[in-house]
Amino acid sequence: MINSLLSSIQSLITLSPGEIGIVTSLFKERTYKKGDFFLEEGRTCKQVGFVAKGLMRYYINHDGEEKTYAFSQENDYVCNYESFIPQQPSTKVIQALEDCDILVISYDDLQLFYADVHEGERFGRIAIGAVFIQLLKDISSFYTETPELRYERFIKNHADLQQRISQYHIASFVGVKPQSLSRIRKRISMQI
């Protein structure tokens, strides 16, 4: 598990042998069963995770309805940065859709990572910047794209997830009801 994490970090910064030891000591292995919560609404996000195996879903409870807004799968990071960075209670939920093996680092240990790894803060800036850009793109798509275009983008960007995620969760991510997603899928298949 740790080798995947080290590869991910080293794709952005260089780690010395000593820094590899620091990273290895700061991240802890955790297992989440399908349905377990990485983060519950109202709780403060205390850790960032690296998904070695499995799939997580991010959602918001809105008027009793779950609205899915993101997924994290193998080699992705999982965190609610809106709660994690200021250490404030979360309005979002992160839940395992499959059994997951995750390497986690606590808020305090991440501060040690930034201090003790030469390019640690640079890594943090690059990683958070990528999350921020993706979030802006996702928000913009809800205002500028039709549900059909959002579904086509989901298929293009997450083709490997179609068999792993229920149609209910895909519909929620696209911003439609499952029945509407069925109609969208039918129209797309007729165009092919």
PDB file of C-alpha atoms in Angstrom, residues 69 130-140:
ATOM      1  CA  TYR A  69     -20.821  15.449  -5.660  1.00  0.00           C
ATOM      2  CA  ALA A 130      -5.772  20.356  -8.166  1.00  0.00           C
ATOM      3  CA  VAL A 131      -8.718  19.748  -5.802  1.00  0.00           C
ATOM      4  CA  PHE A 132      -9.737  23.411  -6.052  1.00  0.00           C
ATOM      5  CA  ILE A 133      -9.618  23.447  -9.860  1.00  0.00           C
ATOM      6  CA  GLN A 134     -11.687  20.243 -10.101  1.00  0.00           C
ATOM      7  CA  LEU A 135     -14.237  21.664  -7.666  1.00  0.00           C
ATOM      8  CA  LEU A 136     -14.586  24.841  -9.748  1.00  0.00           C
ATOM      9  CA  LYS A 137     -15.070  22.783 -12.903  1.00  0.00           C
ATOM     10  CA  ASP A 138     -17.724  20.635 -11.210  1.00  0.00           C
ATOM     11  CA  ILE A 139     -19.604  23.665  -9.883  1.00  0.00           C
ATOM     12  CA  SER A 140     -19.477  25.407 -13.256  1.00  0.00           C
TER      13      SER A 140
END
